[in-house]
XYZ file of C-alpha atoms in Angstrom:
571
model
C 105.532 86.607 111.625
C 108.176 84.627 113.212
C 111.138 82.791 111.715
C 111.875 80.410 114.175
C 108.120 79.810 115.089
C 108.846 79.015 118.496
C 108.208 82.174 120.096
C 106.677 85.133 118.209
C 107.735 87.568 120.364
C 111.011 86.520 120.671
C 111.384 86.361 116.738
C 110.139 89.926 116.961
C 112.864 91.230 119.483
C 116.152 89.214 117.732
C 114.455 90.185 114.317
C 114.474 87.056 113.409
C 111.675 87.022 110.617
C 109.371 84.511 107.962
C 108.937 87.123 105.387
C 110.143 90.535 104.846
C 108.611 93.155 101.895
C 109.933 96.282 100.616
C 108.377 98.521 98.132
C 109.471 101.692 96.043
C 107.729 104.909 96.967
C 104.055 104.934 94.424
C 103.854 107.942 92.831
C 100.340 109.290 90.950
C 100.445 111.555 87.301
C 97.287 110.321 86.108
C 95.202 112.262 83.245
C 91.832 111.095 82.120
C 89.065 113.230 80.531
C 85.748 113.033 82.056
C 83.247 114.416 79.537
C 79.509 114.583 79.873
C 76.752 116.008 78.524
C 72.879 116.397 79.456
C 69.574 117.241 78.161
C 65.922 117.138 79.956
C 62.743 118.128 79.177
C 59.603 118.342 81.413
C 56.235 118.269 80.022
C 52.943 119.372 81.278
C 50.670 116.812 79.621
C 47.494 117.832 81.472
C 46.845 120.149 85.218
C 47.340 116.279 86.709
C 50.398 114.685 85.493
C 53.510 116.075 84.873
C 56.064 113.815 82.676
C 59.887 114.023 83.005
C 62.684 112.869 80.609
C 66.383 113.298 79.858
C 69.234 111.505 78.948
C 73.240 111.952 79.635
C 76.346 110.924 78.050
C 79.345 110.415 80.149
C 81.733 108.254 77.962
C 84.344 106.368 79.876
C 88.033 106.703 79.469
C 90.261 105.237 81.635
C 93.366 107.535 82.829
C 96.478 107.216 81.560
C 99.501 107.670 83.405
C 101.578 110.825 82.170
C 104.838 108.537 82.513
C 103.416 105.157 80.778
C 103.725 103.292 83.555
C 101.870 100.172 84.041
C 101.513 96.496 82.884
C 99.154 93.987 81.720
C 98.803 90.143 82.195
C 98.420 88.265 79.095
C 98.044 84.590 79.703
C 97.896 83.187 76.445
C 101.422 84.994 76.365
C 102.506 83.783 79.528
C 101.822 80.170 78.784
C 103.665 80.359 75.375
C 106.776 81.819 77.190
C 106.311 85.355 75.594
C 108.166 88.056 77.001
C 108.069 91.565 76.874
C 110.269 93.716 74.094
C 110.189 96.722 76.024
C 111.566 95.009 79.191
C 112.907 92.155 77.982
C 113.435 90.327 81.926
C 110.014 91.005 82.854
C 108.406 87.492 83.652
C 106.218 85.685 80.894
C 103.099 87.114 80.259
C 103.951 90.629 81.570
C 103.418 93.372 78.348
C 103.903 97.326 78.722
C 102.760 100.334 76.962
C 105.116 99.794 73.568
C 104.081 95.969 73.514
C 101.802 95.059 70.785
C 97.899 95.177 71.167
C 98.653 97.393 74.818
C 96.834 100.556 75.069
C 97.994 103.339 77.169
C 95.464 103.350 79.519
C 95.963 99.230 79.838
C 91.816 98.809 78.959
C 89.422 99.284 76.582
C 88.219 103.056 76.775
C 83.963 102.763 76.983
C 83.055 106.171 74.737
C 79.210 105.529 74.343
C 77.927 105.453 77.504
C 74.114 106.569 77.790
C 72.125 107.114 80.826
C 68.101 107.699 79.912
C 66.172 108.783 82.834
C 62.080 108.804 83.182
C 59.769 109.885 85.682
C 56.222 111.060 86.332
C 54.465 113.125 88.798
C 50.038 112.282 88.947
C 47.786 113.971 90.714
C 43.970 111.139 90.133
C 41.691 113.311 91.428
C 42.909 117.073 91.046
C 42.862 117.991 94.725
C 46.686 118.340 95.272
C 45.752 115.589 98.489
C 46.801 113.144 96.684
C 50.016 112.194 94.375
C 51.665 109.384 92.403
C 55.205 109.726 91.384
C 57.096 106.859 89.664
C 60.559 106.971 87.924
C 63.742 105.349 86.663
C 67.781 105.876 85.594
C 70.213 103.800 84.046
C 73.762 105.575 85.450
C 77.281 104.748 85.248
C 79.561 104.913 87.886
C 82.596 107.467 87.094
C 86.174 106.259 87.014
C 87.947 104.913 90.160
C 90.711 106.856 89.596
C 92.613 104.347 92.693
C 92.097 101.474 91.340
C 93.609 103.200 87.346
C 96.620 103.908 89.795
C 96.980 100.136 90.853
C 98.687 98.677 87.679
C 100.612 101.538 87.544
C 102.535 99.943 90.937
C 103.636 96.860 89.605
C 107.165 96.266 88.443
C 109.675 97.742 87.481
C 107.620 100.959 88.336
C 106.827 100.591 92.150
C 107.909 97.311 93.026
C 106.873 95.682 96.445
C 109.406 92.476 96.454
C 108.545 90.380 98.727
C 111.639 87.902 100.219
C 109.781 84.624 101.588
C 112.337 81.635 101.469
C 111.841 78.287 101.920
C 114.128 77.968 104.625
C 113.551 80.875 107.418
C 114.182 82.683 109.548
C 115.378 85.879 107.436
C 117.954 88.111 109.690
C 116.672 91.756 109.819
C 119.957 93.016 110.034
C 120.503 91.833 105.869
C 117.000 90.666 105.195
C 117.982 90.143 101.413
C 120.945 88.156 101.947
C 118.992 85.257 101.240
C 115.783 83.815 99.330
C 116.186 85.999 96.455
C 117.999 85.609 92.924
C 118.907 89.376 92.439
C 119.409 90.377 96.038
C 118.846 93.947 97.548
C 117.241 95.730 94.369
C 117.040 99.204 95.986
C 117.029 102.020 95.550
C 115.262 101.978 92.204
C 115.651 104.611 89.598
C 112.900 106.642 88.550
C 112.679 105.750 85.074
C 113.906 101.937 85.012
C 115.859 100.876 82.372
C 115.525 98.161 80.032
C 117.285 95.789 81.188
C 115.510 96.026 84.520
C 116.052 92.762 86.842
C 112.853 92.012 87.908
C 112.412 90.095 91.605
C 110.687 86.850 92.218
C 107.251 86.229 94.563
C 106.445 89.864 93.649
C 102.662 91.321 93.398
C 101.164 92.020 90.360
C 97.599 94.265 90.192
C 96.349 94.286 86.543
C 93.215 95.389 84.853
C 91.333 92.652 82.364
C 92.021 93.394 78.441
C 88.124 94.716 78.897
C 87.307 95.943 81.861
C 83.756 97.326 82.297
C 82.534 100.407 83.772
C 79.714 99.985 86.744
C 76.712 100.964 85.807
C 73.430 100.848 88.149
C 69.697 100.755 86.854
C 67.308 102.391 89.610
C 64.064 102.457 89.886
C 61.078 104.046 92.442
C 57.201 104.547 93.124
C 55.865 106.282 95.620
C 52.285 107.722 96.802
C 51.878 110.436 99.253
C 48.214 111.650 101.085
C 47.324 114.241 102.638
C 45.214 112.855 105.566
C 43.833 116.357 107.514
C 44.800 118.369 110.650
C 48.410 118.413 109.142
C 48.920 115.246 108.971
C 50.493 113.136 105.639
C 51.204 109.694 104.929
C 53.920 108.429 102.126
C 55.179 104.743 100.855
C 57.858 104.278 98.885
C 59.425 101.522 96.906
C 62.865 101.903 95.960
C 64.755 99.331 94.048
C 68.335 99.358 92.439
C 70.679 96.660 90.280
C 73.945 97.248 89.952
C 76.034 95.505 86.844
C 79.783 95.379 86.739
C 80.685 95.887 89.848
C 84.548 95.037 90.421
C 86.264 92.767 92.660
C 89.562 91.418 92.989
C 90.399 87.438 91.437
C 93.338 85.880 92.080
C 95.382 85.136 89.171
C 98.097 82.857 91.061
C 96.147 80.927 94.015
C 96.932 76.961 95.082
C 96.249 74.311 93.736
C 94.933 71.684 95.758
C 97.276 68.338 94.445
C 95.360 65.550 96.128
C 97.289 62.003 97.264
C 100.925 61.384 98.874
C 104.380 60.915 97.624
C 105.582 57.774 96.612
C 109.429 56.155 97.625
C 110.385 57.398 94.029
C 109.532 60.768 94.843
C 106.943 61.341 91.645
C 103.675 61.085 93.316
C 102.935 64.569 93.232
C 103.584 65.231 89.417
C 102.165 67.692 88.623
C 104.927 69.810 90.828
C 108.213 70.362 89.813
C 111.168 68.128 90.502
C 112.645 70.179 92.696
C 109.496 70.709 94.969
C 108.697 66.514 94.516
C 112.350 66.169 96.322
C 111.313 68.430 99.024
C 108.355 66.083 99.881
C 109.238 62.825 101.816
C 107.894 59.852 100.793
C 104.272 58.912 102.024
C 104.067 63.247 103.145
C 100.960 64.871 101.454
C 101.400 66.494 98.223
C 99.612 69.863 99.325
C 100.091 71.620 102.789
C 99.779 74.646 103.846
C 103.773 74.732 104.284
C 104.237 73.864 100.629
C 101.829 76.615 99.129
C 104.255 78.347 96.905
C 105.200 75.269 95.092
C 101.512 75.091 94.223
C 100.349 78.212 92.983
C 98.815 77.595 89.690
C 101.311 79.966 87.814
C 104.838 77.965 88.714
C 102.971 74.884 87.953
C 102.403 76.042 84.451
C 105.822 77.257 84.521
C 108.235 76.914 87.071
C 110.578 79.332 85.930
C 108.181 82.204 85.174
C 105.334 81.577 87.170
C 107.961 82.077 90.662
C 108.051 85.811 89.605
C 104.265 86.367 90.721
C 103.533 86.583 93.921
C 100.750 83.875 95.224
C 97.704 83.528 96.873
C 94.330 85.985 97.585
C 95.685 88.129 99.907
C 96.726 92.152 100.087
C 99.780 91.212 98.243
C 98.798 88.408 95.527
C 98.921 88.789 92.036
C 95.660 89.605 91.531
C 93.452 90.830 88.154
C 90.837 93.223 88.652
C 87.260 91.856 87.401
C 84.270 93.889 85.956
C 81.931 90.826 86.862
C 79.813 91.050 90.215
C 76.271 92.240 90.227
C 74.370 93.640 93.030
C 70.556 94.352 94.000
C 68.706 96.221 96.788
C 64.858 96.921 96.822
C 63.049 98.565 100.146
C 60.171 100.005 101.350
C 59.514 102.854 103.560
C 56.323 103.820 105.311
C 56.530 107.232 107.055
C 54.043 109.421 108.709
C 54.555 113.071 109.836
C 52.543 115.140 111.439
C 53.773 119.599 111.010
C 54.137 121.539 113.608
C 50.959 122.578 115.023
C 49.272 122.298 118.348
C 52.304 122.707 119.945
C 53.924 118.982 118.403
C 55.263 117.926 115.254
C 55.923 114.380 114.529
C 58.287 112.548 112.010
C 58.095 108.165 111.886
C 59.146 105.919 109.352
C 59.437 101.963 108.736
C 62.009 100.806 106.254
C 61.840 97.339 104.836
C 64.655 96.557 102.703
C 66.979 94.150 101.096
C 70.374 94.085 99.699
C 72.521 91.358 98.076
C 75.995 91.331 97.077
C 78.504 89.469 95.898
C 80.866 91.397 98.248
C 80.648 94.508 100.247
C 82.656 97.047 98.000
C 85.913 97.549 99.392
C 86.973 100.214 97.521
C 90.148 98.823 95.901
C 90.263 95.537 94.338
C 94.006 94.082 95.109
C 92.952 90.961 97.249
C 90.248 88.235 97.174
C 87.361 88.998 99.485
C 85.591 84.985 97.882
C 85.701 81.920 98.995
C 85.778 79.941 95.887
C 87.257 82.719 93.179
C 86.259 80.013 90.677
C 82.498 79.831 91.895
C 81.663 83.376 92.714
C 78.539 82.753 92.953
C 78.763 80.574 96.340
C 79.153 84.445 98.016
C 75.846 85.726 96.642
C 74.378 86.996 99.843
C 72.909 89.201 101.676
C 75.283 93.047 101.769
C 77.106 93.611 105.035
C 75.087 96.492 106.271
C 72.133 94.696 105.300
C 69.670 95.630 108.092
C 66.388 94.149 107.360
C 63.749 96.348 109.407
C 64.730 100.207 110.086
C 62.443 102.107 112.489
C 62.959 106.057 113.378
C 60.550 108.370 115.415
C 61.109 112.201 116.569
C 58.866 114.101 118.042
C 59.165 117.773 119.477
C 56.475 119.042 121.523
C 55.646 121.714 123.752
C 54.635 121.866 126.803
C 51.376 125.031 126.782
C 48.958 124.227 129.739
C 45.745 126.348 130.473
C 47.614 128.128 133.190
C 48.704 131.618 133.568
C 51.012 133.740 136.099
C 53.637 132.375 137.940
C 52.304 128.502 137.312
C 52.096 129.176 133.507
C 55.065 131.040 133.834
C 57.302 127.850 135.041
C 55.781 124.781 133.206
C 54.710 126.199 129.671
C 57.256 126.526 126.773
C 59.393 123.633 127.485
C 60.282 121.644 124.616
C 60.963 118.329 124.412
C 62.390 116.759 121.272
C 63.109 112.674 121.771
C 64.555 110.495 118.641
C 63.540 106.741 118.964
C 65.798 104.226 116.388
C 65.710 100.693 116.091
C 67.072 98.454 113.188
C 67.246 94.761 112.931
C 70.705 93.453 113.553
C 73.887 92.939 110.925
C 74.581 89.939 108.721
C 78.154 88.618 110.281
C 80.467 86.017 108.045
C 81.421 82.786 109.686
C 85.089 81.412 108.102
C 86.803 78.217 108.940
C 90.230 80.331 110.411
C 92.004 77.609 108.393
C 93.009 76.985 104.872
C 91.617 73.376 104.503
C 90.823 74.382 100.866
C 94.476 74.973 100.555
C 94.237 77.650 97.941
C 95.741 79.967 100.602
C 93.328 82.192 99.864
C 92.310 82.229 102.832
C 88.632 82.874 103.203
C 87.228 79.407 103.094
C 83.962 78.898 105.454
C 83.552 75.549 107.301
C 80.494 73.048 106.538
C 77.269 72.956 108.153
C 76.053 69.637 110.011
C 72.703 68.021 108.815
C 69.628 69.607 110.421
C 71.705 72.053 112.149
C 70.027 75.212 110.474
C 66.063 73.668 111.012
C 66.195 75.820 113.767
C 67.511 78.671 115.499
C 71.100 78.609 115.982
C 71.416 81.487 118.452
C 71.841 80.392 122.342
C 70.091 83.604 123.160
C 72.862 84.220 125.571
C 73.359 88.225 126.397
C 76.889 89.185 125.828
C 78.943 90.682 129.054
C 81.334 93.098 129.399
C 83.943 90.086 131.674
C 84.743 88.359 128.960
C 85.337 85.582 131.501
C 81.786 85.070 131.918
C 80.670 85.967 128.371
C 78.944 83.175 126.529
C 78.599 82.172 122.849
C 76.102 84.280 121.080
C 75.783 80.654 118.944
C 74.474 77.343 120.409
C 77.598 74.490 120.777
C 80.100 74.846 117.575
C 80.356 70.892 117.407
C 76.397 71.306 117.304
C 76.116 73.104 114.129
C 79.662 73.280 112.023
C 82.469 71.132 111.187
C 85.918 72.315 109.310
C 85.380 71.497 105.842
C 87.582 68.656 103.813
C 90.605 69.203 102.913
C 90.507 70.164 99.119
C 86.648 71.678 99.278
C 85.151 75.004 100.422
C 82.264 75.214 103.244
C 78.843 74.685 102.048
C 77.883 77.285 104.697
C 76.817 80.839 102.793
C 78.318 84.161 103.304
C 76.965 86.175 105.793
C 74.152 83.556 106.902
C 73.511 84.855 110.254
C 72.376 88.362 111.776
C 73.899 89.925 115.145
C 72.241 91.494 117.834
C 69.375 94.628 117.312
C 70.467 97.846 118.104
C 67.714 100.439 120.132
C 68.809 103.874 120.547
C 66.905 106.603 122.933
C 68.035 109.817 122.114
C 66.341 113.232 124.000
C 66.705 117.107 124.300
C 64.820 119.551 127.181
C 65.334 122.806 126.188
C 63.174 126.349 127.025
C 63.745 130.258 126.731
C 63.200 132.388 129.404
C 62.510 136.125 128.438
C 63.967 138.362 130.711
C 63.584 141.940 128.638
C 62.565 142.783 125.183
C 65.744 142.099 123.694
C 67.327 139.531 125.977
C 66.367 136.267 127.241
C 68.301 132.950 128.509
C 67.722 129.507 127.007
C 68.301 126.565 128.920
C 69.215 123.336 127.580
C 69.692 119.530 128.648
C 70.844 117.221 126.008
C 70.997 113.172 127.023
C 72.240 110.696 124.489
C 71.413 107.222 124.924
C 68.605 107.499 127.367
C 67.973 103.984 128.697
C 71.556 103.319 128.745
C 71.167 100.215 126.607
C 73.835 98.320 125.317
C 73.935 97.981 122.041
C 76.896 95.163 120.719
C 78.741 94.755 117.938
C 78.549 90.640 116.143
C 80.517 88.250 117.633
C 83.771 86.795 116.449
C 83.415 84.495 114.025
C 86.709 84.322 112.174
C 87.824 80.872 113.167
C 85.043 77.861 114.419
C 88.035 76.799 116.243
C 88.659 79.663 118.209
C 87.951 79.707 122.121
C 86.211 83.260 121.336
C 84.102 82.203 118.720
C 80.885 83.308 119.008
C 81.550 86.157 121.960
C 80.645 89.601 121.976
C 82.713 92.526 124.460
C 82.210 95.282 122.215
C 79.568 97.582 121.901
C 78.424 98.709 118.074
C 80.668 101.068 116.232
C 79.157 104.425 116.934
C 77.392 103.692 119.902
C 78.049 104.914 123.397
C 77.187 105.160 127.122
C 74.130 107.236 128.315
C 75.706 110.561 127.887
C 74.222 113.835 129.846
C 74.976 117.606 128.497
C 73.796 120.859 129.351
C 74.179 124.084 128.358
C 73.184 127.785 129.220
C 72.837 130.887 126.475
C 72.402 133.997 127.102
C 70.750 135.787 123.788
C 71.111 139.516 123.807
């Protein structure tokens, strides 16, 4: 970002910066076992049901890096001062393999893991028309293996320093001439020695003292039918819970310090002097200018606290929690007709529902909540979370009562269409400013009385002229306001669903013998059929925005009608 703030581009050509972060190259030598073992059994209880066990053991232990790299973050230790004996300058609360009560893989190793699994097959009345199955699994997840790597990047090991000082702009040419205590720390050895200076505002990524493996309980029933003239009928229930699942909590975010200096300079005291003197008197005591003097760390301790890097974003000290649970259940009607009488058919309705606290993002070194103290505010409904889910195929031939040259043109052409639609995408509206002043970053603004009794969508169609593209939403000032400073959003994650998606996709094909051994198939492939537009959600990352609420882009994976063909010669 800019250092002088009047001109970002500008900033960027003089190099004239805000912030500037370096890092030493990561390097992986991870070893973990991964043991398991299974037995199953399947019983014939009678000619009509058919009974299914087993059980697996897949104990968990977390990898170790070869080189004993790594740290943990004790807080108990970092609020009584407590430093490190096998780096003796790391900040407060920072322990290593070699510190007491550290293991080498950083967590508690999970050796009796058990997954039982049960199922059933039943046939009621013996004809083989008609079956029941049924079954369920308890089953861990195996070890993220990226997210074992992630402690073993924080300091001295792999350390990303970040220089943001009070006073910008930083000068590319020497950006560590200023805002640090230690100045330019690379290059870094390999193995870093004891007395290892360790940088201020740097990022920390740390497993808890117990973190928990996943672990997701499943369960289904189904009944399929066998209705006559090859046709079959099936509904299933599927249903899932998943325990443990990770995400990333901030371990040094702001602290909102409400009220406004006084002449004397102590109206903010909870802050330290030094950051009371930078406040003039009747100024705020929290701003988004003055977050680093209120991350919760530094105001526990000044001294130590500086050393961790603030915040919920990609580069905040951050502790990796074992403590988000997740749910999905769905049902799927399908019928299908086999191939005979020149068609086959294939059709199924899926009704589902998912809820998260978070979509998994697959490493846990930022803050994807709101509120990381009230994680349950972002209970909501999963980000690919489409409620209805319709598919249809069909391939037919064409075989009229007609013979010679008649039969000869219009008979054995196949046509194979593929019909999709799904109910739209839940979409996340956020504030676009940190009124919470956490600088986390993700707060969502409030939601005016009566403003959700009824449909909040204009029912506007999005355009490709972005000029004359209107809001997807019905007036912002109709329905939101930014929330208070100090508070979070009452509005929920991912309240609202985008636009439906309809896809037409089709195939012509048909051989033409031309001798015993040789004929020519002919083949026109169109994708996209109707040439309907199918667009992605609108932007909602900012209520304040002049493009909130706009859509220009079609769905990820979607395209215009598309036309192939093709010729092949088989001989």
């Amino acid at each position: 970002t800019g250092g002088t703030g009047a001109d970002a581009m500008l900033d960027f050509l003089t190099g004239s910066l805000s912030q500037f972060s370096q890092s030493k190259a990561q390097q992986n030598a991870l070893r973990a076992p991964i043991p398991g073992l299974y037995v199953q059994d399947t019983y014939h209880a009678t000619s009509r049901l058919v009974l299914t066990a087993g059980v697996r053991w897949g104990g968990q232990f977390w990898p170790t890096d070869y080189f004993h790299r790594g740290t943990v973050f004790n807080m108990a230790a970092f609020q009584a001062n407590q430093h490190s004996a096998v780096y003796p300058n790391a900040p407060a609360g920072t322990l290593f393999y070699g510190d007491a009560g550290v293991p080498k893989n950083l967590t508690a190793n999970k050796p009796w893991q058990f997954s039982p699994r049960l199922g059933f097959t039943f046939d009621p009345v013996g004809d083989g028309k008609t079956v029941f199955r049924a079954g369920g699994a308890l089953i861990y997840d195996e070890t993220n293996f990226f997210a074992a790597s992630q402690p073993n990047y924080n300091p001295p090991f792999s350390t990303l320093v970040t220089n943001n000082p009070v006073n910008a702009p930083i000068d590319f040419s020497n950006p560590w001439s200023s805002g640090t205590t230690i100045g330019n720390p690379f290059p870094m050895p390999f193995t870093p020695a004891a007395n290892t200076t360790f940088a201020q505002q740097t990022q920390y990524v740390v497993y808890g003292p117990n973190f928990q493996s996943p672990y997701v309980a499943q369960w289904s029933a189904s009944v399929q039918h066998l209705l006559g003239k090859g046709w079959s009928m099936q509904i299933n229930y599927i249903g899932n819970k998943t325990t443990h699942q990770p995400y990333g909590y901030p371990l040094n975010p702001a602290v909102y310090i409400a009220g406004t200096q006084n002449s004397s300079k102590t109206g903010c005291s909870t802050m330290s002097a030094a950051s009371q003197a930078s406040i003039a008197a009747g100024g705020v005591c929290s701003s988004t200018g003055n977050s680093a003097a209120r991350y919760r760390l530094t105001l526990q301790n000044p001294v130590q606290g500086n050393y961790y890097s603030g915040g919920g974003g990609g580069s905040s000290t951050t502790e990796m929690v074992s403590g988000s649970n997740a749910s999905y259940n769905g049902v799927v009607f399908t019928i299908e007709h086999r191939l005979s009488n020149s068609f086959s058919m294939l059709a199924n309705h899926t009704w589902s529902h998912c809820i998260a606290l978070l979509d998994n993002p697959g490493g846990f070194n930022s803050t994807a909540v709101q509120n990381p103290d009230n994680i349950k505010a972002d209970y909501a409904s999963c980000g690919f979370d489409r409620r209805n889910i319709f598919n249809a195929s069909i391939v037919a031939e064409s075989n009229f009562p007609v013979k010679r040259v008649t039969g000869y043109l219009v008979n054995h052409w196949e046509l194979a269409p593929i019909f999709r639609a799904t109910s739209g995408a839940p979409f996340n509206v956020t504030s676009g400013v940190d009124n919470s002043l956490t600088a986390v970053g993700n707060d969502r603004p409030t939601v005016l009385a009566g403003a959700l009794a009824g449909s909040v969508y204009s029912g506007a169609r999005p355009s490709p002229n972005s000029s004359q593209n209107q809001s997807y939403f019905k007036p912002v000032a109709t329905l939101f306001t930014q929330n208070a400073t100090g508070t979070f959003g009452n509005l929920g994650r991912n309240a609202f669903v985008g636009p439906k998606l309809v896809n037409l996709d089709a195939e012509l094909s048909r051989k033409f013998p031309l001798r015993e051994r040789m004929n020519v198939q002919l083949r026109l492939e169109a994708f996209n059929v109707l040439n309907h537009p199918n667009f992605a959600n609108p932007s909602t990352t900012a209520i304040n925005s002049s493009s909130f609420g706009k859509t220009t882009a079609t769905a990820s994976g979607t395209n215009p009608r598309i036309f192939q063909a093709a010729v092949k010669v088989n001989f």
